[in-house]
């Protein structure tokens, strides 16, 4: 004799069963999206707080309040204020410098390549939040060596390596006659640092045309452009 199924079992069998993979994937995807949005909000809030207050005076409580999250939520993404600042550098500044090392071999002159990159760098840094972060590191780096060390590894060393490679190429092509310039690639990027610092301290007294200063600087290195 066959045993009849209970009413509960019959109802379960009759109702459509959701696909297990889809059912689990949707909530997981939604959670991941929300977590990414919270992380982005925390990073954005951190940038505003660091720029407004400085690294030393910024508190996690203020970052959490600006981001609209509980302070404990910050620790789900970052272990401390320093790691949060490092994330800012990685997401805001590192990509700009990384473009230098990703440049293809120049089909034109080395000067043209450097002028294009440096010009874009100035546009993306001067008068932007990136410039504010660079000035913050210059101002507070001596008090926080680990922050300065991180910035050197992730930004400065990459920029110097890229500039040195371009200088060596310029020397090999006969575009740069001062061979010792490769020993001091900092000279090549000096206008960018001068412009960043000048913007915050003296621009209201004497506005600086950073792009024109760059062209004059490159004239000193490569020689003045010939006009026809």
PDB file of N, CA and C in Angstrom, residues 6 15 51 54 59 77 85 89 122 145 147 159 177 190 205:
ATOM      1  N   UNK A   6       2.123  13.883   2.777  1.00  0.00           N
ATOM      2  CA  UNK A   6       1.441  14.854   3.639  1.00  0.00           C
ATOM      3  C   UNK A   6       1.131  16.107   2.827  1.00  0.00           C
ATOM      4  N   UNK A  15       5.124  23.595  -5.590  1.00  0.00           N
ATOM      5  CA  UNK A  15       5.630  24.967  -5.768  1.00  0.00           C
ATOM      6  C   UNK A  15       6.922  24.956  -6.560  1.00  0.00           C
ATOM      7  N   UNK A  51      42.539  66.306   3.740  1.00  0.00           N
ATOM      8  CA  UNK A  51      42.848  67.590   3.115  1.00  0.00           C
ATOM      9  C   UNK A  51      42.428  68.744   4.024  1.00  0.00           C
ATOM     10  N   UNK A  54      44.481  67.682   7.793  1.00  0.00           N
ATOM     11  CA  UNK A  54      45.843  67.175   7.868  1.00  0.00           C
ATOM     12  C   UNK A  54      45.833  65.741   8.366  1.00  0.00           C
ATOM     13  N   UNK A  59      40.563  62.193  12.455  1.00  0.00           N
ATOM     14  CA  UNK A  59      40.119  61.102  13.323  1.00  0.00           C
ATOM     15  C   UNK A  59      39.199  60.165  12.545  1.00  0.00           C
ATOM     16  N   UNK A  77      37.223  47.364   6.428  1.00  0.00           N
ATOM     17  CA  UNK A  77      37.936  47.639   5.182  1.00  0.00           C
ATOM     18  C   UNK A  77      39.382  48.082   5.394  1.00  0.00           C
ATOM     19  N   UNK A  85      45.065  56.010   4.192  1.00  0.00           N
ATOM     20  CA  UNK A  85      45.785  57.006   3.415  1.00  0.00           C
ATOM     21  C   UNK A  85      46.533  56.340   2.260  1.00  0.00           C
ATOM     22  N   UNK A  89      46.388  57.072  -1.891  1.00  0.00           N
ATOM     23  CA  UNK A  89      47.519  57.266  -2.803  1.00  0.00           C
ATOM     24  C   UNK A  89      47.430  56.284  -3.965  1.00  0.00           C
ATOM     25  N   UNK A 122      50.361  67.905 -15.076  1.00  0.00           N
ATOM     26  CA  UNK A 122      50.053  69.187 -14.457  1.00  0.00           C
ATOM     27  C   UNK A 122      48.549  69.443 -14.441  1.00  0.00           C
ATOM     28  N   UNK A 145      57.197  59.132   8.903  1.00  0.00           N
ATOM     29  CA  UNK A 145      58.130  58.524   7.951  1.00  0.00           C
ATOM     30  C   UNK A 145      57.541  57.346   7.185  1.00  0.00           C
ATOM     31  N   UNK A 147      54.530  56.942   6.140  1.00  0.00           N
ATOM     32  CA  UNK A 147      53.690  57.472   5.063  1.00  0.00           C
ATOM     33  C   UNK A 147      54.571  57.973   3.925  1.00  0.00           C
ATOM     34  N   UNK A 159      58.102  57.316 -10.779  1.00  0.00           N
ATOM     35  CA  UNK A 159      58.259  58.491 -11.623  1.00  0.00           C
ATOM     36  C   UNK A 159      59.701  58.728 -12.011  1.00  0.00           C
ATOM     37  N   UNK A 177      72.064  66.658 -24.589  1.00  0.00           N
ATOM     38  CA  UNK A 177      73.530  66.657 -24.643  1.00  0.00           C
ATOM     39  C   UNK A 177      74.162  66.526 -23.264  1.00  0.00           C
ATOM     40  N   UNK A 190      61.133  68.752 -11.816  1.00  0.00           N
ATOM     41  CA  UNK A 190      61.122  69.844 -10.843  1.00  0.00           C
ATOM     42  C   UNK A 190      59.986  70.838 -11.067  1.00  0.00           C
ATOM     43  N   UNK A 205      49.173  85.681  -4.867  1.00  0.00           N
ATOM     44  CA  UNK A 205      50.037  86.853  -5.034  1.00  0.00           C
ATOM     45  C   UNK A 205      50.596  86.944  -6.457  1.00  0.00           C
TER      46      UNK A 205
END
